[in-house]
CSV table of C-alpha atoms and ligand atoms in Angstrom, one decimal:
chain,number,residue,atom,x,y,z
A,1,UNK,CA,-85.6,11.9,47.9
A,2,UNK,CA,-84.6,14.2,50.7
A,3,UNK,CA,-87.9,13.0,53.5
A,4,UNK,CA,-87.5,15.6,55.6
A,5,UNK,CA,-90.1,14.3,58.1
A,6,UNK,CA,-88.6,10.5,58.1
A,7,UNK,CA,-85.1,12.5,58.8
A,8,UNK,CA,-86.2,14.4,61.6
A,9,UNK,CA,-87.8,10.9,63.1
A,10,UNK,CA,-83.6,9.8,63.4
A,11,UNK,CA,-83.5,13.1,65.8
A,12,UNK,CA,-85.7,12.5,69.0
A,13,UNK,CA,-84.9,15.9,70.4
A,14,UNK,CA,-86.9,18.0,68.1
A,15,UNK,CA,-90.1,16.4,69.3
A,16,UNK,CA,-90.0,17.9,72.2
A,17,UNK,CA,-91.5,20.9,73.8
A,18,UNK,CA,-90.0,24.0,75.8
A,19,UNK,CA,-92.5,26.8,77.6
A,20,UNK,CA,-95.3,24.1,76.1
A,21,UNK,CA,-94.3,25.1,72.5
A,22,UNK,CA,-92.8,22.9,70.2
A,23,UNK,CA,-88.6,23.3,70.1
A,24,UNK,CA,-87.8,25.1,67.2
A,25,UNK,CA,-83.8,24.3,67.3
A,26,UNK,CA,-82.1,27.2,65.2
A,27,UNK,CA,-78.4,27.1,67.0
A,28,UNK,CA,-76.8,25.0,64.9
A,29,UNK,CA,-73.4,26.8,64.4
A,30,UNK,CA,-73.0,26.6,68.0
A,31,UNK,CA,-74.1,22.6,68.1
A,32,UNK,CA,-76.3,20.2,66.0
A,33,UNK,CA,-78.2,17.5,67.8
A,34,UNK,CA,-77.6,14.4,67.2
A,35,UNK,CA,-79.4,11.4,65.3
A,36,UNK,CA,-80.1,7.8,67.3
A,37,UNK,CA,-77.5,6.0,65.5
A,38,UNK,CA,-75.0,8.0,67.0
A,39,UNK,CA,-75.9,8.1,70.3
A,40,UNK,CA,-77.1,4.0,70.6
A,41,UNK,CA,-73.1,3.6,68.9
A,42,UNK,CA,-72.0,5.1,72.3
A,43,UNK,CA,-74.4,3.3,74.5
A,44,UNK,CA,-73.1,0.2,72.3
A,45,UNK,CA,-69.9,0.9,72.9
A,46,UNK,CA,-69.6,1.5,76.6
A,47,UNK,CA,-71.9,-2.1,77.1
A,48,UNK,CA,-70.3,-4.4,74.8
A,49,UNK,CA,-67.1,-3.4,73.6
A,50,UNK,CA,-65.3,-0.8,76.0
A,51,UNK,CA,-61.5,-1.5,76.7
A,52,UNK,CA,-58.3,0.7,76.5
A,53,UNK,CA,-57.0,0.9,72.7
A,54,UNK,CA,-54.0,0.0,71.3
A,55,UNK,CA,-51.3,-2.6,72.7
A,56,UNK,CA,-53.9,-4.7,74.1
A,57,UNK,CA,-53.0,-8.4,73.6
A,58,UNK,CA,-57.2,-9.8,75.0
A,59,UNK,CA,-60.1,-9.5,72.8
A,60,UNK,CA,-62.2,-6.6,73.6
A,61,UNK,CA,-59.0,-4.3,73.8
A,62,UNK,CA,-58.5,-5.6,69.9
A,63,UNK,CA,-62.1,-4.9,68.9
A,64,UNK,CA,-62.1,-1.4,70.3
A,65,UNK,CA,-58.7,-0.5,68.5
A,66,UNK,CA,-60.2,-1.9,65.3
A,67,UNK,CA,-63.3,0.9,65.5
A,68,UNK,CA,-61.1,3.2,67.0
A,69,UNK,CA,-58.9,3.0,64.0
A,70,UNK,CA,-62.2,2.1,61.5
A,71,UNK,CA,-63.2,5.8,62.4
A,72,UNK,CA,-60.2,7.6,61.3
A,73,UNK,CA,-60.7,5.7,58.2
A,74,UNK,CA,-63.9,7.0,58.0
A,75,UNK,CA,-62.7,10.6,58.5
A,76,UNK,CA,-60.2,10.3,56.3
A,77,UNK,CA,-62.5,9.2,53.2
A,78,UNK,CA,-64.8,12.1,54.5
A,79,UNK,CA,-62.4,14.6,54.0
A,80,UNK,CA,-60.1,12.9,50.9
A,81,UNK,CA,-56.9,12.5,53.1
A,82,UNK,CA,-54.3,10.9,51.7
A,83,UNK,CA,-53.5,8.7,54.6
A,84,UNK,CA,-55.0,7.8,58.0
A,85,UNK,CA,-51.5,9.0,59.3
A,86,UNK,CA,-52.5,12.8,58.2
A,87,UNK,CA,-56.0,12.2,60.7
A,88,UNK,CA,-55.0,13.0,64.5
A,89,UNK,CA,-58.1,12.9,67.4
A,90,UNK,CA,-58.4,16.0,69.1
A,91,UNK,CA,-61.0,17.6,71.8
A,92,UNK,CA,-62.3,19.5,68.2
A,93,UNK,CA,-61.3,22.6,66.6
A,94,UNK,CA,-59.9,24.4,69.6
A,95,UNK,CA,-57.8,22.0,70.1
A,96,UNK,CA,-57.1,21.2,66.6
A,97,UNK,CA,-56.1,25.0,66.2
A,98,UNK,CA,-53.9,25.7,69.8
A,99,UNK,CA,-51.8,22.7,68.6
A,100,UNK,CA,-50.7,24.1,65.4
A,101,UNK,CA,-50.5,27.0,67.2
A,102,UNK,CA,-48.1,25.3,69.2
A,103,UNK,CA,-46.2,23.0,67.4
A,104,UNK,CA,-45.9,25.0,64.4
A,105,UNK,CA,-44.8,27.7,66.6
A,106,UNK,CA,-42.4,25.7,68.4
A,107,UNK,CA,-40.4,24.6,65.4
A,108,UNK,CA,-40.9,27.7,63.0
A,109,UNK,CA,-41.8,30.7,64.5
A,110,UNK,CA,-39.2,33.5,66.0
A,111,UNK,CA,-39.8,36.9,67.0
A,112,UNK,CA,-40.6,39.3,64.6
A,113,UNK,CA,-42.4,36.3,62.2
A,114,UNK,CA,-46.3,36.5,60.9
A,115,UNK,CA,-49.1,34.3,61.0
A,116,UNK,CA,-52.1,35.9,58.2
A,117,UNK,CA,-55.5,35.6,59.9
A,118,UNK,CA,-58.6,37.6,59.4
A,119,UNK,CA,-61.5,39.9,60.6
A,120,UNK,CA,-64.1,37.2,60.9
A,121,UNK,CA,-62.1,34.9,63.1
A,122,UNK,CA,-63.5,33.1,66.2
A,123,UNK,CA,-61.7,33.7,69.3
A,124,UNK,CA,-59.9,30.3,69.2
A,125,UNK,CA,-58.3,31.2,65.5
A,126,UNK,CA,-57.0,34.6,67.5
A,127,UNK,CA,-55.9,34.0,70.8
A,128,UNK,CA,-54.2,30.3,70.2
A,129,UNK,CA,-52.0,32.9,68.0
A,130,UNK,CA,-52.1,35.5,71.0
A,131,UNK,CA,-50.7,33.1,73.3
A,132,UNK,CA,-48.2,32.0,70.7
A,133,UNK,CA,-47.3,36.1,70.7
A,134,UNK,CA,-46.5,36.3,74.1
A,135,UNK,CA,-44.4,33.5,74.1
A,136,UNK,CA,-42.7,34.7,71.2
A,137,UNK,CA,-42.9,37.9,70.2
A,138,UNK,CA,-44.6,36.7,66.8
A,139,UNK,CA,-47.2,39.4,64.9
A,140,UNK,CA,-50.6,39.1,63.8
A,141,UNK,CA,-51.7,40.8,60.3
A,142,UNK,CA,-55.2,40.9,59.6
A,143,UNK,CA,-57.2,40.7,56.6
A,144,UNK,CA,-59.9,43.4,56.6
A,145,UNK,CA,-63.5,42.6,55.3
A,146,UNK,CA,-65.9,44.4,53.4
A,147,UNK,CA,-69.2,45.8,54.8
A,148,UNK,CA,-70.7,43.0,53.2
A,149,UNK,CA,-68.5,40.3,54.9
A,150,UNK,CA,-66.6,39.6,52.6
A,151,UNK,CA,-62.3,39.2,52.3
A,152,UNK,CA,-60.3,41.9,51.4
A,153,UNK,CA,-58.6,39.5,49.0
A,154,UNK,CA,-56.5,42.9,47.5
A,155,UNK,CA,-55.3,43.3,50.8
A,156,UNK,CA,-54.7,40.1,51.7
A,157,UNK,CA,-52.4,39.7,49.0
A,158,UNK,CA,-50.3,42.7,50.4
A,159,UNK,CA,-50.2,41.4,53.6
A,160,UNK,CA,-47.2,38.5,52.4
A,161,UNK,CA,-44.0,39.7,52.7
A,162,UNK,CA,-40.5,37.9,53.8
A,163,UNK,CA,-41.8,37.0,58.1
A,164,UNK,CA,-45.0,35.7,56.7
A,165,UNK,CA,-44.9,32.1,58.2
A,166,UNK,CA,-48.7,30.6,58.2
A,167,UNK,CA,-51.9,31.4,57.0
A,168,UNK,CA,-55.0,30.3,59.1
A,169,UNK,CA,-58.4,31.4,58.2
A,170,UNK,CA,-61.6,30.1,58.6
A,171,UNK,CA,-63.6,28.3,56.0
A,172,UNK,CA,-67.1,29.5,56.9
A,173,UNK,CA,-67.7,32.6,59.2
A,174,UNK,CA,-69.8,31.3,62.3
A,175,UNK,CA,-71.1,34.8,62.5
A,176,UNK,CA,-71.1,36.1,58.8
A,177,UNK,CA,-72.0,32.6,57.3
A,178,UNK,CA,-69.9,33.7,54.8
A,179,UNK,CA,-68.2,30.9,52.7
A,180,UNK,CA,-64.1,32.1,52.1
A,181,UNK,CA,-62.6,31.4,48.8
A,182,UNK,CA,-59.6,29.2,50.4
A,183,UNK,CA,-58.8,27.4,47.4
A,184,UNK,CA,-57.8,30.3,45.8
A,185,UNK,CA,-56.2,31.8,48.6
A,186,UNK,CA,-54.2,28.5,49.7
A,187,UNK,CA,-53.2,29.0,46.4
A,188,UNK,CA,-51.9,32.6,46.8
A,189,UNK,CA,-49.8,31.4,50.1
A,190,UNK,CA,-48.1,28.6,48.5
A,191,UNK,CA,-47.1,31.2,45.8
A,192,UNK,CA,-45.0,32.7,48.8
A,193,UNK,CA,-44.2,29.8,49.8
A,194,UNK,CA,-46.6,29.9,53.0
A,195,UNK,CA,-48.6,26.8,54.0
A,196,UNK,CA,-52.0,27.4,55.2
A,197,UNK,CA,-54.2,26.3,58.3
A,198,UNK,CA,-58.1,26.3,57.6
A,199,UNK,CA,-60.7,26.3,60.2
A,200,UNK,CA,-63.4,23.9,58.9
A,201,UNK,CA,-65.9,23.9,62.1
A,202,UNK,CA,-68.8,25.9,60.1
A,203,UNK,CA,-68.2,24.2,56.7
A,204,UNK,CA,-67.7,20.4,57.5
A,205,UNK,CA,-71.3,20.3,58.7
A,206,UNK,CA,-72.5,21.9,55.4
A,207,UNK,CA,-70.8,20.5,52.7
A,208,UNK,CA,-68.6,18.2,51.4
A,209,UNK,CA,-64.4,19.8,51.7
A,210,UNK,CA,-61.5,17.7,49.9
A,211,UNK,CA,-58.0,18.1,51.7
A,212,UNK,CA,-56.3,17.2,48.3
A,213,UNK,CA,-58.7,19.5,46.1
A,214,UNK,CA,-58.3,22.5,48.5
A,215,UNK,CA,-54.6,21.5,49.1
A,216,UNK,CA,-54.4,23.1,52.8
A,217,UNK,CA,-51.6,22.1,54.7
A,218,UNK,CA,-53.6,21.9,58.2
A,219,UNK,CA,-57.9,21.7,58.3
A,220,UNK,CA,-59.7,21.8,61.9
A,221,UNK,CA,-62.7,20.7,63.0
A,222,UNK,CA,-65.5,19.4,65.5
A,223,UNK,CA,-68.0,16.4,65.9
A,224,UNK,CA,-69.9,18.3,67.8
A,225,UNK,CA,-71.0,20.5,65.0
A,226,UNK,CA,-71.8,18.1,62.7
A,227,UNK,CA,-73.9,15.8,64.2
A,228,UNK,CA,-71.4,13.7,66.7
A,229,UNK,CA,-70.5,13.9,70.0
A,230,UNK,CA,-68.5,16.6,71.9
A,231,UNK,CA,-65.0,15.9,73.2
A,232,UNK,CA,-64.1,14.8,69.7
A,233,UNK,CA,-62.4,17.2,66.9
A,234,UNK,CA,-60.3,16.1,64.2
A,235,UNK,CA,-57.0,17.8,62.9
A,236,UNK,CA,-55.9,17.1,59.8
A,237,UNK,CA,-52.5,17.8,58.7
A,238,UNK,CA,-50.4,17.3,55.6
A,239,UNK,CA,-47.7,14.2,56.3
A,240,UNK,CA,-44.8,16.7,55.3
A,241,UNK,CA,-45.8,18.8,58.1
A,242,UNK,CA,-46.6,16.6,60.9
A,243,UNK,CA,-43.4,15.0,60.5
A,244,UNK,CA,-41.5,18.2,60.9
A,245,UNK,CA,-43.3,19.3,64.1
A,246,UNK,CA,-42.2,18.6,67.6
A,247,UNK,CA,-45.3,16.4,70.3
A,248,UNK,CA,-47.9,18.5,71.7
A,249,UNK,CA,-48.7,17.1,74.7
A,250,UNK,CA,-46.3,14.1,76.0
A,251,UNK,CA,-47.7,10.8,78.2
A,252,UNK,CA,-48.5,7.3,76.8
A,253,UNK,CA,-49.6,6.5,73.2
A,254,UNK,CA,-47.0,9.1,71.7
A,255,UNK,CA,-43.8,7.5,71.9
A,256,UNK,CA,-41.4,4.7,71.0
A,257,UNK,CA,-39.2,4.2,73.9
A,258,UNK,CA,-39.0,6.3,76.8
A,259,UNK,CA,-35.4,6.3,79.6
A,260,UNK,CA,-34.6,9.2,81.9
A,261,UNK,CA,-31.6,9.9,79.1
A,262,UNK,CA,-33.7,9.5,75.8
A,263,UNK,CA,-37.3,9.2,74.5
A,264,UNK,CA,-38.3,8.5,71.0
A,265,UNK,CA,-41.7,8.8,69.7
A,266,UNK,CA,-44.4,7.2,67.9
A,267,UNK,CA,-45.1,7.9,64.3
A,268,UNK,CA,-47.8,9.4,62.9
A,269,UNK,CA,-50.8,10.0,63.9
A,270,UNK,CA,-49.9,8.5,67.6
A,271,UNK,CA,-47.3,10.9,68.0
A,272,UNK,CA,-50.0,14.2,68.4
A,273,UNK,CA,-52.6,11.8,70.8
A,274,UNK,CA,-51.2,11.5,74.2
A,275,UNK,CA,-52.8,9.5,76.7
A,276,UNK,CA,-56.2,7.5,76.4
A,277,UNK,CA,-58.4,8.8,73.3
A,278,UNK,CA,-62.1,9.2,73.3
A,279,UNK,CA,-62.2,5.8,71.6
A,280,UNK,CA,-65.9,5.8,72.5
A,281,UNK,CA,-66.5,9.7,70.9
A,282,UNK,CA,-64.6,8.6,67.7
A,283,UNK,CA,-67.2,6.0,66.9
A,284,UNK,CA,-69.9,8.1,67.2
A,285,UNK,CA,-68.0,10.9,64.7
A,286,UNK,CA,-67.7,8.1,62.7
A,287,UNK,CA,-71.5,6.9,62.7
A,288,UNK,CA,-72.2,10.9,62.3
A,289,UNK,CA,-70.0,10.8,58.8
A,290,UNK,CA,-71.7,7.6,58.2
A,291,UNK,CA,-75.3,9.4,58.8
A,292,UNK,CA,-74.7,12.8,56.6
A,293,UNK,CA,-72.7,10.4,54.0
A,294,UNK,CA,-75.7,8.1,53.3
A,295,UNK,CA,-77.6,11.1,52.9
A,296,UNK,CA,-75.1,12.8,51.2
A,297,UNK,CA,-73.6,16.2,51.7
A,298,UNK,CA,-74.9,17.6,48.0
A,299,UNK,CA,-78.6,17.1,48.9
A,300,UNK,CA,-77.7,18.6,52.8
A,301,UNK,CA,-76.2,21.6,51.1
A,302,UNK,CA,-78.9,22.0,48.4
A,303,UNK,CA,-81.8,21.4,51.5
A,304,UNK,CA,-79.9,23.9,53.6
A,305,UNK,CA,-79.0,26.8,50.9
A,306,UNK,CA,-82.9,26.9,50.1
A,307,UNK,CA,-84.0,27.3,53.8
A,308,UNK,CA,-81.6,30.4,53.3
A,309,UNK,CA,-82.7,31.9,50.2
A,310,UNK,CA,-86.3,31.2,52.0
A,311,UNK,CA,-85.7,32.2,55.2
A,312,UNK,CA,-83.7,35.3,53.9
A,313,UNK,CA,-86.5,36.1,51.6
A,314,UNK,CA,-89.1,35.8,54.6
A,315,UNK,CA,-87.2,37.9,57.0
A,316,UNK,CA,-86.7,40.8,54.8
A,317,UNK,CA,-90.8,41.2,55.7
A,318,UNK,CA,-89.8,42.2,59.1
A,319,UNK,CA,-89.8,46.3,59.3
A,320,UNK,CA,-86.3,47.3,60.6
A,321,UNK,CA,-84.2,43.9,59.7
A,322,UNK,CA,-81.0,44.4,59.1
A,323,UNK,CA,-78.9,41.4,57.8
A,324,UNK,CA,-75.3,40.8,59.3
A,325,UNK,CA,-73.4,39.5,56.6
A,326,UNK,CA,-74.8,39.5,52.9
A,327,UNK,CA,-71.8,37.6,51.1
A,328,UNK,CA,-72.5,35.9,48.0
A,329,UNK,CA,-71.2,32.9,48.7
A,330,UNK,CA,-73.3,32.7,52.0
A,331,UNK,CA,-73.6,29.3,54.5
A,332,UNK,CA,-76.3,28.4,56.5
A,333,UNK,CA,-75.9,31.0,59.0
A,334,UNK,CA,-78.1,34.3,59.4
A,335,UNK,CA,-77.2,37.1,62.1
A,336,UNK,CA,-79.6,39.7,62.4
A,337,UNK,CA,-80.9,43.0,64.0
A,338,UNK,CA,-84.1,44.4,64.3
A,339,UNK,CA,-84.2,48.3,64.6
A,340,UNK,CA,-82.9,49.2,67.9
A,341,UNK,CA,-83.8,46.2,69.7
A,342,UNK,CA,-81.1,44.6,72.0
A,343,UNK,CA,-80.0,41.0,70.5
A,344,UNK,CA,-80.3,39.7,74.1
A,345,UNK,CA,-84.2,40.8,74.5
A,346,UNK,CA,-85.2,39.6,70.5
A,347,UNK,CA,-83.4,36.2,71.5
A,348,UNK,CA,-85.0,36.0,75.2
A,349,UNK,CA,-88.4,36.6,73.8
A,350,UNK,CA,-88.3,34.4,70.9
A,351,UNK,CA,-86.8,31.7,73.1
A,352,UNK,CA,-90.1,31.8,74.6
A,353,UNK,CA,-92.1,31.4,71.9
A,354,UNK,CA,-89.5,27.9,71.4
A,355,UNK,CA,-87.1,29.3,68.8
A,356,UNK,CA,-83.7,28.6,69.6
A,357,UNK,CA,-81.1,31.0,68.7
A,358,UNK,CA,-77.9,32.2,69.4
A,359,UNK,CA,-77.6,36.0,70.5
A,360,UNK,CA,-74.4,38.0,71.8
A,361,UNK,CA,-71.2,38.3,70.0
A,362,UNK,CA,-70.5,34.5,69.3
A,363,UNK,CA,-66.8,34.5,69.9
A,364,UNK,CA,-65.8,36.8,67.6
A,365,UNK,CA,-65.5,40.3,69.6
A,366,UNK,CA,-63.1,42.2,66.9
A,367,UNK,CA,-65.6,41.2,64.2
A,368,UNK,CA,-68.3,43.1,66.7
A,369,UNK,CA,-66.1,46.3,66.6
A,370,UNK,CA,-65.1,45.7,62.9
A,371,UNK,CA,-69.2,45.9,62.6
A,372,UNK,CA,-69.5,48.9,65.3
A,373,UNK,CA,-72.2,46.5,66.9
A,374,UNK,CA,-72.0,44.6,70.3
A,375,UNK,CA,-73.9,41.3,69.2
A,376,UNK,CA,-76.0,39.9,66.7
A,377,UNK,CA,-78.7,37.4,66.9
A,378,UNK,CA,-78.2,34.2,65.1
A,379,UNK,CA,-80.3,31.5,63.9
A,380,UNK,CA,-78.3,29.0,61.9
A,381,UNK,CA,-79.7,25.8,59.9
A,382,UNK,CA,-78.9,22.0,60.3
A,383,UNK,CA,-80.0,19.1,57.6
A,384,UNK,CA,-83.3,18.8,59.8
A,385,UNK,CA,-84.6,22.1,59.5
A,386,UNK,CA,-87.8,23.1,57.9
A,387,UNK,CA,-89.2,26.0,56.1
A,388,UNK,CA,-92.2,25.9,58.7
A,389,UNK,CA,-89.9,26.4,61.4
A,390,UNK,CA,-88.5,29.5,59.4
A,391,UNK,CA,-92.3,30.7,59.5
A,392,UNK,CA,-92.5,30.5,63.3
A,393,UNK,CA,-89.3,32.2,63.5
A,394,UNK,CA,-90.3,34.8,61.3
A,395,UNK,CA,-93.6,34.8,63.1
A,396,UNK,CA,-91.9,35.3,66.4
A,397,UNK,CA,-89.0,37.8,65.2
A,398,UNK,CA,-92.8,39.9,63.9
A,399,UNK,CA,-94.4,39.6,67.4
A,400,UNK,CA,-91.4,40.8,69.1
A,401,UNK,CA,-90.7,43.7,67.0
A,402,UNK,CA,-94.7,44.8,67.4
A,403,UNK,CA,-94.1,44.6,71.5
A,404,UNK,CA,-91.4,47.2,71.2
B,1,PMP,N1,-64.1,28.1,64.8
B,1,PMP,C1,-65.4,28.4,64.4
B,1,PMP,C2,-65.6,29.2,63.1
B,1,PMP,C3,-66.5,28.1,65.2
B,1,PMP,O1,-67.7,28.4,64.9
B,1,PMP,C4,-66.2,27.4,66.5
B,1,PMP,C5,-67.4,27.0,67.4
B,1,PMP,N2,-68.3,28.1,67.6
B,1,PMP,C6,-64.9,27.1,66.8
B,1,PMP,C7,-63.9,27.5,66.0
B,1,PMP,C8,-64.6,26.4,68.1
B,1,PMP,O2,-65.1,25.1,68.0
B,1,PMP,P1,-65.1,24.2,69.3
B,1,PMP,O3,-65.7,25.0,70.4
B,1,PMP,O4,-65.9,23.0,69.0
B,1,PMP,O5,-63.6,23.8,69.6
């Protein structure tokens, strides 16, 4: 059913070699690679289709709009939108993020107001709200986690009172891999009346999210990350919000009618996607839903929770591990530490036995001093991952530990 060996064929990359060892790709959270359908629909595009979308009265222009406009269908049905209006194009969950951060802020934020995030953020669900604080004068509160990695979800409860504006919280930590319970806590902000923002860039990849199930009022996240091209994120937001909030950026594609006395803009989604979009990049996210769809995000969870278990299981051999994040509801993501030795030389040295994985504090520096460590080293799984590459990570993680 799930051919792991036929699947890995779709990803050229991983046959190839690095210090004469065969790549053993394990930095997944930071970018997956990509399969050949996705990047020939690129190639494909740029040779037989590419024109400037939208308005476009000749033929090719037409054609390009209608697969521009096929993919946000296809996100839309990926992620149970309501409507293709709710589906704007970004540059990917930074983007996705700073724009809430920004329109949101714009229209419903003074000083004094504050926006619910937590411990386990990435930089780019902290600082887009930083930036909005300077501008301003709005407050950060901060939901603690336990030493486990997990929500303080008593806390966070205490944290709403009458300046509580937004909630915005990742889904999955890139660090922790643990998996938050937003449904329930969307809940909990809409029972203060307090929409919520979810960063989805470590759980899209992973398995399958539902924008009406989970009932979030905003949901970032990247192509990169799951299998399509970079340069193109997606933000969703509910139609009752997008409507309320002011442009983000202003240039062609987002209005109506512009004078030098009045402009009026587009409607939805055109009004948050200035300029040219990656027309070209949305394809390819497209073909990348298209490619994890026909396989089908159950059996990609299912393949990817039992390299976990495994992998967790094999690691615990090594004399001195100590995992980073030991949630029960726990992603595909492990960060690690072996005795005393520095992330940095673990990840240098295994890098040269051709594991690839991630070392250093991975964007989240006040999860770091939450943890009173300076890094972690990470190795995160994709669909294509086997449980002989966790052996030779395992192998490697043994060899280093006996040279030090
Ligand atoms: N949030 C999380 C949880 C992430 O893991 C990442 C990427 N590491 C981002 C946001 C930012 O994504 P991007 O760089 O694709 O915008």
């Amino acid at each position: 059913m799930y051919d792991i060996s036929k699947i890995r064929e779709d990803f050229p990359i991983l046959s190839r070699e690095v210090y004469g060892k065969p790549l053993v790709y394990l930095d997944n959270g930071a970018t997956t690679q990509k399969p050949k359908v996705v990047v020939e629909s690129l190639v494909d595009e740029y040779y037989s289709v590419n024109a400037n979308v939208h308005r476009g009265v000749h033929f090719l222009s037409q054609q390009a709009t209608e697969l521009h406009e096929g993919s946000r269908e296809t996100v839309r049905r990926f992620i149970n939108a309501r409507s293709t209006s709710e589906i704007i194009f970004t540059r990917g969950t930074t983007e996705s993020i700073n724009l809430v951060a920004s329109c949101f802020g714009e229209a419903f934020m003074k000083e004094g107001d504050e926006v619910i995030v937590s411990e386990m953020e990435h930089h780019s669900n902290i600082v887009s709200w930083q930036l909005l604080q300077a501008r301003k004068g709005i407050r950060l509160r901060v939901i603690p986690i336990t030493d486990a990695g997990e929500l303080r979800l008593d806390v966070y409860e205490q944290l709403f009172n009458e300046r509580t504006r937004l909630v915005s919280i990742t889904h999955v930590s890139n660090v922790l891999g643990t998996v938050n319970p937003v449904r329930d806590m969307i809940a909990t902000a809409h029972a203060h009346g307090v929409p919520v923002l979810v960063d989805g860039a470590q759980s899209t990849p992973h398995f399958a999210v539902d924008m009406q199930a989970l009932d979030c009022d905003f949901f970032a996240f990247s192509g990169h990350k799951i299998y399509g091209p970079t340069g193109i994120g997606v933000l969703y937001g509910k139609e009752e919000w997008l409507d309320r909030l002011p442009p983000y950026m202003g240039g062609g594609e987002m209005i109506k009618n512009v004078s030098f006395e009045h402009t009026t803009f587009n409607e939805l989604p055109y009004k948050f996607e200035a300029g040219t979009p990656d027309y070209v990049a949305s394809t390819g996210l497209a073909k990348a839903i298209d490619y994890v769809s026909a396989l089908g995000m159950d059996k990609i969870y299912a393949h990817e929770q039992e390299l976990t278990r495994y992998a967790m299981q094999r690691m615990a051999e090594v004399e001195g591990m100590r995992f980073i994040g030991t949630a029960a509801e726990k992603d595909a993501v492990i960060s690690f530490l072996v005795g005393d030795i520095h992330h940095l030389d673990m990840g240098t040295l295994l890098d040269h036995l051709g594991v690839a994985v991630r070392t250093g504090h991975h964007c989240a520096e006040p999860l770091m001093r939450r943890l009173g460590i300076d890094g972690t080293v990470r190795a995160s799984f994709a669909l294509y991952n086997t449980k002989e590459e966790v052996d030779v990570l395992v192998e490697g993680i043994k060899r280093v530990s006996r040279m030090f």
